CSV table of N, CA and C in Angstrom, one decimal:
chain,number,residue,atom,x,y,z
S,1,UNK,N,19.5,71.6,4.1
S,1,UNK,CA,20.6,72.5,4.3
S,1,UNK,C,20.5,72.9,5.8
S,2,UNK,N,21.4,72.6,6.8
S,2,UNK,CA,21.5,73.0,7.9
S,2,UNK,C,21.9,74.6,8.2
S,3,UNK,N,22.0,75.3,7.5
S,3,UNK,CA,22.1,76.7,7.5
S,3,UNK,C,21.1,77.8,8.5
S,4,UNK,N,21.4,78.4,9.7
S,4,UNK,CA,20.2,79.2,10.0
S,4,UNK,C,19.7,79.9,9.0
S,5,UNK,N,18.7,80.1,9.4
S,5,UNK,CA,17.7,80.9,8.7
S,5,UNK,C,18.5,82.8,8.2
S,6,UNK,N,19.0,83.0,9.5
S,6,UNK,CA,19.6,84.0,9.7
S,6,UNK,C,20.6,83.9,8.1
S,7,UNK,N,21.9,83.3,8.2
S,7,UNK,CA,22.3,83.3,7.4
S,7,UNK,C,22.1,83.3,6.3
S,8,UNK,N,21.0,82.3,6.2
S,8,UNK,CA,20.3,82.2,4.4
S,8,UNK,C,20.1,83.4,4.0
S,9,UNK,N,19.6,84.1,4.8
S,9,UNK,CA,18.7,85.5,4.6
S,9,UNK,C,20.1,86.5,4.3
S,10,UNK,N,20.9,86.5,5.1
S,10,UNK,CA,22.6,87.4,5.0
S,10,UNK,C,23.0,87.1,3.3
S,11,UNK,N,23.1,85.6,3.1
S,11,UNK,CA,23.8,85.1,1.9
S,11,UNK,C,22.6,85.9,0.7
S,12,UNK,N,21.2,85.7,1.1
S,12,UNK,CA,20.8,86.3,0.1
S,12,UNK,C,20.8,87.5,-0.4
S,13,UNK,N,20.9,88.2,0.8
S,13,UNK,CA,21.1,90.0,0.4
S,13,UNK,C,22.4,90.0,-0.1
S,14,UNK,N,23.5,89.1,0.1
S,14,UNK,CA,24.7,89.6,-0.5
S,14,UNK,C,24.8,88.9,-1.6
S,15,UNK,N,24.2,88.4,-2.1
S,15,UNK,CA,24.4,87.5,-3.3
S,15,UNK,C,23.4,88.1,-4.4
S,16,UNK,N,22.6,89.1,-3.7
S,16,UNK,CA,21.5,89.8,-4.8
S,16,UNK,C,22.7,90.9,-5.2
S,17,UNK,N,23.3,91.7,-4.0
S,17,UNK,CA,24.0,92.7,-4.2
S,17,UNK,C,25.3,92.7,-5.6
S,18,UNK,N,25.6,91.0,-4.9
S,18,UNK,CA,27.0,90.9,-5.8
S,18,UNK,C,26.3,90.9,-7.7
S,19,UNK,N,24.8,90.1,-7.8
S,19,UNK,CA,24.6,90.7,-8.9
S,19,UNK,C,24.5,91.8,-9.5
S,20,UNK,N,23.9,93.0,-8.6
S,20,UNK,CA,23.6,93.8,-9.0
S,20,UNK,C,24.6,94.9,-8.9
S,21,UNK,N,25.9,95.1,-8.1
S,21,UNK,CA,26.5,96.1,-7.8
S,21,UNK,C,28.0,95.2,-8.3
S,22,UNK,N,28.7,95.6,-9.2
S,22,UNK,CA,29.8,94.5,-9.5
S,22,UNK,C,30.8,94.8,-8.3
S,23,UNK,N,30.7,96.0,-7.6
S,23,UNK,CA,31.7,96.0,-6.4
S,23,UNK,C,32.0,95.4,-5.5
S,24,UNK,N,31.1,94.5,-4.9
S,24,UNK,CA,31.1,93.3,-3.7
S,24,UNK,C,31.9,92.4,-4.2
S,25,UNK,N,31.8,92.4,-5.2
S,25,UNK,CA,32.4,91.1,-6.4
S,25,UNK,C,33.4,91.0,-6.7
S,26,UNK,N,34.3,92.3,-6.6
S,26,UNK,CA,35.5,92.6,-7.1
S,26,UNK,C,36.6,92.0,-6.2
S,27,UNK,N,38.0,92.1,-6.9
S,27,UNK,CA,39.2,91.4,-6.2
S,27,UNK,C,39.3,92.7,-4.8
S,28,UNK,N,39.6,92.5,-4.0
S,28,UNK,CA,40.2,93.2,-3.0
S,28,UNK,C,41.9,93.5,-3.4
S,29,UNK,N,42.2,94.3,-2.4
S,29,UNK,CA,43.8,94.7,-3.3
S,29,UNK,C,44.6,94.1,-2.4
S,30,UNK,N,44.2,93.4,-1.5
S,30,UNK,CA,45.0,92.7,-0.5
S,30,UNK,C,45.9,91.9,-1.2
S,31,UNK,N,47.2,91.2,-0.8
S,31,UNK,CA,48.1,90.2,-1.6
S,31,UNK,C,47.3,89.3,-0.9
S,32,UNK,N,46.7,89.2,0.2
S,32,UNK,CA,46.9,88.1,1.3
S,32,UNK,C,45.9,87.1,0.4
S,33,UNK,N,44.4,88.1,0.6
S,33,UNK,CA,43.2,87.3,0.2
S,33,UNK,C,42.8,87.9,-1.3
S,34,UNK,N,43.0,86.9,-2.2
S,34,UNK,CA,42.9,87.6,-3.9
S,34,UNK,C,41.8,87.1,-4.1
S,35,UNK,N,40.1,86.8,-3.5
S,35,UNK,CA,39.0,86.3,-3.4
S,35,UNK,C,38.2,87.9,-3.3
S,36,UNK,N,37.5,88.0,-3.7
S,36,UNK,CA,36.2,88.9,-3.7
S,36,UNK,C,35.6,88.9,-2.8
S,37,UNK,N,35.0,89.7,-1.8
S,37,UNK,CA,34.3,90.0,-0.9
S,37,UNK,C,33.4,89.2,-0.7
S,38,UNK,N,32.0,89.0,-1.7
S,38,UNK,CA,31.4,87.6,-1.9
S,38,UNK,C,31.9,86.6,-1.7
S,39,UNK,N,32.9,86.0,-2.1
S,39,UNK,CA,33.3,84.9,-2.1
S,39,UNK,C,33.6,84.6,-0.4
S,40,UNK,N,34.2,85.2,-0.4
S,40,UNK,CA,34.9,84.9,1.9
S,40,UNK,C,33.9,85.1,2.2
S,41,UNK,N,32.5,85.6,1.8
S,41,UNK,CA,31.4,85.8,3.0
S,41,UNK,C,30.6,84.2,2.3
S,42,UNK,N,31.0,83.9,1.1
S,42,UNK,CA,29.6,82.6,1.1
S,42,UNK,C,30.7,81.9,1.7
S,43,UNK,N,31.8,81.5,1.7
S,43,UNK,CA,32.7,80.8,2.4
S,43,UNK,C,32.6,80.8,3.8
S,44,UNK,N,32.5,81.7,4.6
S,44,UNK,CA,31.9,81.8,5.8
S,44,UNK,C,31.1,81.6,6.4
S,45,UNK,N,30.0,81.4,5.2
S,45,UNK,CA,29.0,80.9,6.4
S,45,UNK,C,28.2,79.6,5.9
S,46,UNK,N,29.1,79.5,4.4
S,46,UNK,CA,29.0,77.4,4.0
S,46,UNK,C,29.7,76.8,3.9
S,47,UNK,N,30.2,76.6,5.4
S,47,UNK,CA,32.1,76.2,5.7
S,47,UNK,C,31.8,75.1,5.4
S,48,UNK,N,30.9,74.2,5.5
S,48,UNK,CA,31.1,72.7,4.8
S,48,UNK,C,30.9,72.8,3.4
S,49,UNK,N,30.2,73.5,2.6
S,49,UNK,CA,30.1,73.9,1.5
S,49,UNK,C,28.6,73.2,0.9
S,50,UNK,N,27.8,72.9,1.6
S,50,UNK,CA,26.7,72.4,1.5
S,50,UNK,C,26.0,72.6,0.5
S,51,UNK,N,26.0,73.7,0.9
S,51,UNK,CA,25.4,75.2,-0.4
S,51,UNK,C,25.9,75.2,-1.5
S,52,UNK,N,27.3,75.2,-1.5
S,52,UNK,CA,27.6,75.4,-2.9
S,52,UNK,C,27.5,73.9,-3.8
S,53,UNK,N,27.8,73.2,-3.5
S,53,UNK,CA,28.2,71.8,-3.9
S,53,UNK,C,26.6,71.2,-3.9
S,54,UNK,N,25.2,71.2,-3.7
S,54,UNK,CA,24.1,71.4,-4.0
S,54,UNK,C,23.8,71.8,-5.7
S,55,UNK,N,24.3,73.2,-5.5
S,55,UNK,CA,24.0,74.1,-6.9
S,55,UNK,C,24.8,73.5,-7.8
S,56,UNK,N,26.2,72.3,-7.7
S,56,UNK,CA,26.9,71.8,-8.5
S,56,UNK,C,26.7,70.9,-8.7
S,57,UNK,N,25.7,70.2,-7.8
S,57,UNK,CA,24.7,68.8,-8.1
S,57,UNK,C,26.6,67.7,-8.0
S,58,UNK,N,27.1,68.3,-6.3
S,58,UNK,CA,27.7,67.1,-5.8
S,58,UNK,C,27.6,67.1,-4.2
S,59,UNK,N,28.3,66.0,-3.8
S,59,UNK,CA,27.7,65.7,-2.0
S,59,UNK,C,29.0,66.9,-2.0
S,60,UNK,N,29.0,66.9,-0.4
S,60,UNK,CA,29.6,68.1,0.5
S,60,UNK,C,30.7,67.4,0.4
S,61,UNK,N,31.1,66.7,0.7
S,61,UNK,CA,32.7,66.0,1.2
S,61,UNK,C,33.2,65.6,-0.3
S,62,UNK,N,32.7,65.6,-1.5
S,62,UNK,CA,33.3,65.8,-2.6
S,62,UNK,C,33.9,66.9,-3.2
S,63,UNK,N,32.8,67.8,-2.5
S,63,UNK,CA,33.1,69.4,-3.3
S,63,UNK,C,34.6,70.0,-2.4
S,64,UNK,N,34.3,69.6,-0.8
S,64,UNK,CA,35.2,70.1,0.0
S,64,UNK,C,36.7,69.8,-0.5
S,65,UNK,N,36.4,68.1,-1.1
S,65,UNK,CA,38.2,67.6,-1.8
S,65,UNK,C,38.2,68.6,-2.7
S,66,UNK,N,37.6,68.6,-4.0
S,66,UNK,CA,37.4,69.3,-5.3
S,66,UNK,C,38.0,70.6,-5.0
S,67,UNK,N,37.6,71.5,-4.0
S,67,UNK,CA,38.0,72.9,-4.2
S,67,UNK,C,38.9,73.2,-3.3
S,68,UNK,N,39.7,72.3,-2.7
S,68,UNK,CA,41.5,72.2,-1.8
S,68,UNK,C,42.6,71.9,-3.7
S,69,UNK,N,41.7,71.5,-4.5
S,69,UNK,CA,43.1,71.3,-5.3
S,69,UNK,C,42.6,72.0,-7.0
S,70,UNK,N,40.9,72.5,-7.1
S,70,UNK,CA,41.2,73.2,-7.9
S,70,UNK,C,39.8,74.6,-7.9
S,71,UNK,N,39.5,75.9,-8.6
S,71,UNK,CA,39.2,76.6,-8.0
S,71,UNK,C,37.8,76.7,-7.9
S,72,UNK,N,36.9,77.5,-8.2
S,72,UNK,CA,35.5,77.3,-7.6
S,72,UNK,C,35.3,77.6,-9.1
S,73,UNK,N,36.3,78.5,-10.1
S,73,UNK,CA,35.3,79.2,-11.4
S,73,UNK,C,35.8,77.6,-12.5
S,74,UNK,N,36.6,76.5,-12.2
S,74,UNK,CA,36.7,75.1,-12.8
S,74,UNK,C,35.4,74.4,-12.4
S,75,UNK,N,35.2,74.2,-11.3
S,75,UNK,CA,34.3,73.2,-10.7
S,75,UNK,C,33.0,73.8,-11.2
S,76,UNK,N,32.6,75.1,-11.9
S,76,UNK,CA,31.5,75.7,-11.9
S,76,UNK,C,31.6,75.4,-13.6
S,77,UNK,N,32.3,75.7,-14.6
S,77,UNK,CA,32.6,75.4,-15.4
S,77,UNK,C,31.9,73.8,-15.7
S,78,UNK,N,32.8,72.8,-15.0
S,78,UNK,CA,32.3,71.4,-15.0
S,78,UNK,C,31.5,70.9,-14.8
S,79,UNK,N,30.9,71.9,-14.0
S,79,UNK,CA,29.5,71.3,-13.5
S,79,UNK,C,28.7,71.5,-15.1
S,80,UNK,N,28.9,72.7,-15.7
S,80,UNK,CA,27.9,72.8,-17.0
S,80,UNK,C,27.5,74.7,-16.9
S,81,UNK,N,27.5,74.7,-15.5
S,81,UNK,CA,26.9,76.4,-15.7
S,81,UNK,C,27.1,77.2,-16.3
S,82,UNK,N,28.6,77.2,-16.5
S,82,UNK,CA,29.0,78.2,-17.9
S,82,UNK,C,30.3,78.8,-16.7
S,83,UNK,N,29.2,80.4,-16.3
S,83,UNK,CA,30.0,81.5,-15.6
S,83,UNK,C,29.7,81.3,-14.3
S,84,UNK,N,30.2,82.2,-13.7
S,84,UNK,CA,30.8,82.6,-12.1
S,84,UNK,C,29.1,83.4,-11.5
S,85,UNK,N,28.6,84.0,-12.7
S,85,UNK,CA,27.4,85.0,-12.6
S,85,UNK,C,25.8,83.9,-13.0
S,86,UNK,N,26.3,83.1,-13.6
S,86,UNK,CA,25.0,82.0,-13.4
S,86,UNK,C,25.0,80.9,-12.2
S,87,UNK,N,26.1,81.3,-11.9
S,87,UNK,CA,26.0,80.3,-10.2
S,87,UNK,C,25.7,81.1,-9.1
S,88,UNK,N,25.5,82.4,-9.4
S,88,UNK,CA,25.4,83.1,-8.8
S,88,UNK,C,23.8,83.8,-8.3
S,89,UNK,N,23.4,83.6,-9.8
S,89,UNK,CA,22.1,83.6,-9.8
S,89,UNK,C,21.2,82.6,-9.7
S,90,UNK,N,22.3,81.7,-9.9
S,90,UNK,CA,21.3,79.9,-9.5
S,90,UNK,C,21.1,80.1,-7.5
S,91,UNK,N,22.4,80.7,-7.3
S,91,UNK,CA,22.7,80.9,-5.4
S,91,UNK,C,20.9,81.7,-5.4
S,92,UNK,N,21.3,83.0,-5.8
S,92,UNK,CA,20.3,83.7,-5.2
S,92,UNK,C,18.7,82.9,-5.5
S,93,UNK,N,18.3,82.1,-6.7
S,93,UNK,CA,17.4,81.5,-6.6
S,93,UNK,C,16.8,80.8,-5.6
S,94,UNK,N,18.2,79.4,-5.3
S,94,UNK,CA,18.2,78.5,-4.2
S,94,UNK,C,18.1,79.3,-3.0
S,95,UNK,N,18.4,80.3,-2.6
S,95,UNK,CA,18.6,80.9,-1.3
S,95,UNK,C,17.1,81.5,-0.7
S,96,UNK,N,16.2,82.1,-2.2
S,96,UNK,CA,15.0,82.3,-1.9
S,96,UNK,C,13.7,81.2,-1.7
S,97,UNK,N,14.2,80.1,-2.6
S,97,UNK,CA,13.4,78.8,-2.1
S,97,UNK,C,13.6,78.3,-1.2
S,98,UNK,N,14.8,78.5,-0.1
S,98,UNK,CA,15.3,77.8,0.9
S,98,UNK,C,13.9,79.0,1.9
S,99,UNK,N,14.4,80.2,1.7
S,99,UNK,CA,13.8,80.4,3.0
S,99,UNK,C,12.2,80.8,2.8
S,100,UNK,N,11.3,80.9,1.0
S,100,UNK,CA,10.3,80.3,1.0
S,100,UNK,C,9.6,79.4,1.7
S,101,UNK,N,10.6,78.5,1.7
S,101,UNK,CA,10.1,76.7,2.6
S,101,UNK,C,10.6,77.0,4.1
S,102,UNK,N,11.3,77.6,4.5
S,102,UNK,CA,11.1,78.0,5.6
S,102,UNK,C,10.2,79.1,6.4
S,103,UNK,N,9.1,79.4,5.2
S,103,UNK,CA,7.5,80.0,5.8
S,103,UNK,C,8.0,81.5,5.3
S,104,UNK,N,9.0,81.7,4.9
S,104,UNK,CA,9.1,83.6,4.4
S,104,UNK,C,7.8,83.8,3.3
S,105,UNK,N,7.1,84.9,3.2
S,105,UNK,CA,6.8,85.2,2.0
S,105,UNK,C,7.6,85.8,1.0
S,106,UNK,N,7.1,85.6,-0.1
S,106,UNK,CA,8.0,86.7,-1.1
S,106,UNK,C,8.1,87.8,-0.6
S,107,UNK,N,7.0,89.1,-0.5
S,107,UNK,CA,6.8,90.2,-0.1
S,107,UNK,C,8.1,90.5,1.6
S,108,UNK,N,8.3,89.4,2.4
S,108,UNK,CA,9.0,89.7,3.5
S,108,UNK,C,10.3,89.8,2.8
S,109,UNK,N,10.5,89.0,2.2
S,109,UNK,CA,12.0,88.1,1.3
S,109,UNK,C,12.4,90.0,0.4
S,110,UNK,N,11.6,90.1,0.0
S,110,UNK,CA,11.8,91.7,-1.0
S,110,UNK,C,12.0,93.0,0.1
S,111,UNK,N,11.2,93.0,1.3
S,111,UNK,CA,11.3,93.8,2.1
S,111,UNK,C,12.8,93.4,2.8
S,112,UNK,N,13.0,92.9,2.9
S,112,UNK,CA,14.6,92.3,4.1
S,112,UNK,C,15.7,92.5,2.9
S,113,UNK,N,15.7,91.9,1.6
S,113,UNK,CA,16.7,92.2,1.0
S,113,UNK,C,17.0,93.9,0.8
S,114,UNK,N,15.7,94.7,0.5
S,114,UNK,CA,15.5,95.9,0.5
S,114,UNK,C,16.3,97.1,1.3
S,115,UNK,N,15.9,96.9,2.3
S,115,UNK,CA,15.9,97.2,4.2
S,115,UNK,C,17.7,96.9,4.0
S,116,UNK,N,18.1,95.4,4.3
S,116,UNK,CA,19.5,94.8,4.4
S,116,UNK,C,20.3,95.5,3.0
S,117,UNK,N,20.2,95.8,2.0
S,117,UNK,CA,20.9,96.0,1.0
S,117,UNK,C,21.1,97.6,0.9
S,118,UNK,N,20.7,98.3,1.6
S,118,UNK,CA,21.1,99.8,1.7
S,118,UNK,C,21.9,99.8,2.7
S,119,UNK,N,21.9,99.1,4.0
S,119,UNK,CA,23.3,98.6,5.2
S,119,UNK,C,24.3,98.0,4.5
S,120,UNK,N,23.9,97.4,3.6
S,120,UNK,CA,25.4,96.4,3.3
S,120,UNK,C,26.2,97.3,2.2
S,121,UNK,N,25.2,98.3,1.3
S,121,UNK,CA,26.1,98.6,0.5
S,121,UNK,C,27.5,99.8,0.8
């Protein structure tokens, strides 16, 4: 995953949050963007989709065609996962073995989400 470090760490606090607080999660009331808060921020910072299409066990330039013509809760469906909230928690899994292997301890990983998740909320 070419992702900084930085961001893995952002995606994780907000992807613990969107389990745990259903508000991050929710539709916004905008007409413009009818996507969840979550959603535009893992979009933002896995513009190739690296991340997501991983957890769906397909390459990146597959998933990128895939989700121009249908939506992310099909492709998540197809993959086998079921819901929107098991890919979600498969995310936050992946995100903590990412930066595991990038030398975090658990105890740092708990402290940062901690610390980061009373700013984000």
């Amino acid at each position: 995953m070419k992702l900084s470090t930085k961001n893995v760490a952002t995606l994780l606090v907000a992807a613990s949050l969107a389990a745990a607080a259903p508000g991050i999660s929710q539709l916004t009331v905008s007409k413009k963007r009818r996507e969840s808060r979550f959603d535009r921020l893992l979009q933002r910072h896995d513009r190739k989709g690296e991340l997501r299409a991983e957890l769906l066990s397909m390459n990146a330039q597959d998933f990128r065609q895939a989700i121009r013509t249908t939506s992310l809760n099909t492709l998540i469906s197809q993959s086998g996962m079921g819901t929107k909230r098991a890919f979600r928690m498969a995310l936050v899994g992946r995100l903590r073995d990412e930066l595991l292997s990038r030398g975090w301890t658990r105890a740092r990983i708990e402290r940062y989400v901690l610390i980061r998740a009373v700013r984000m909320a």
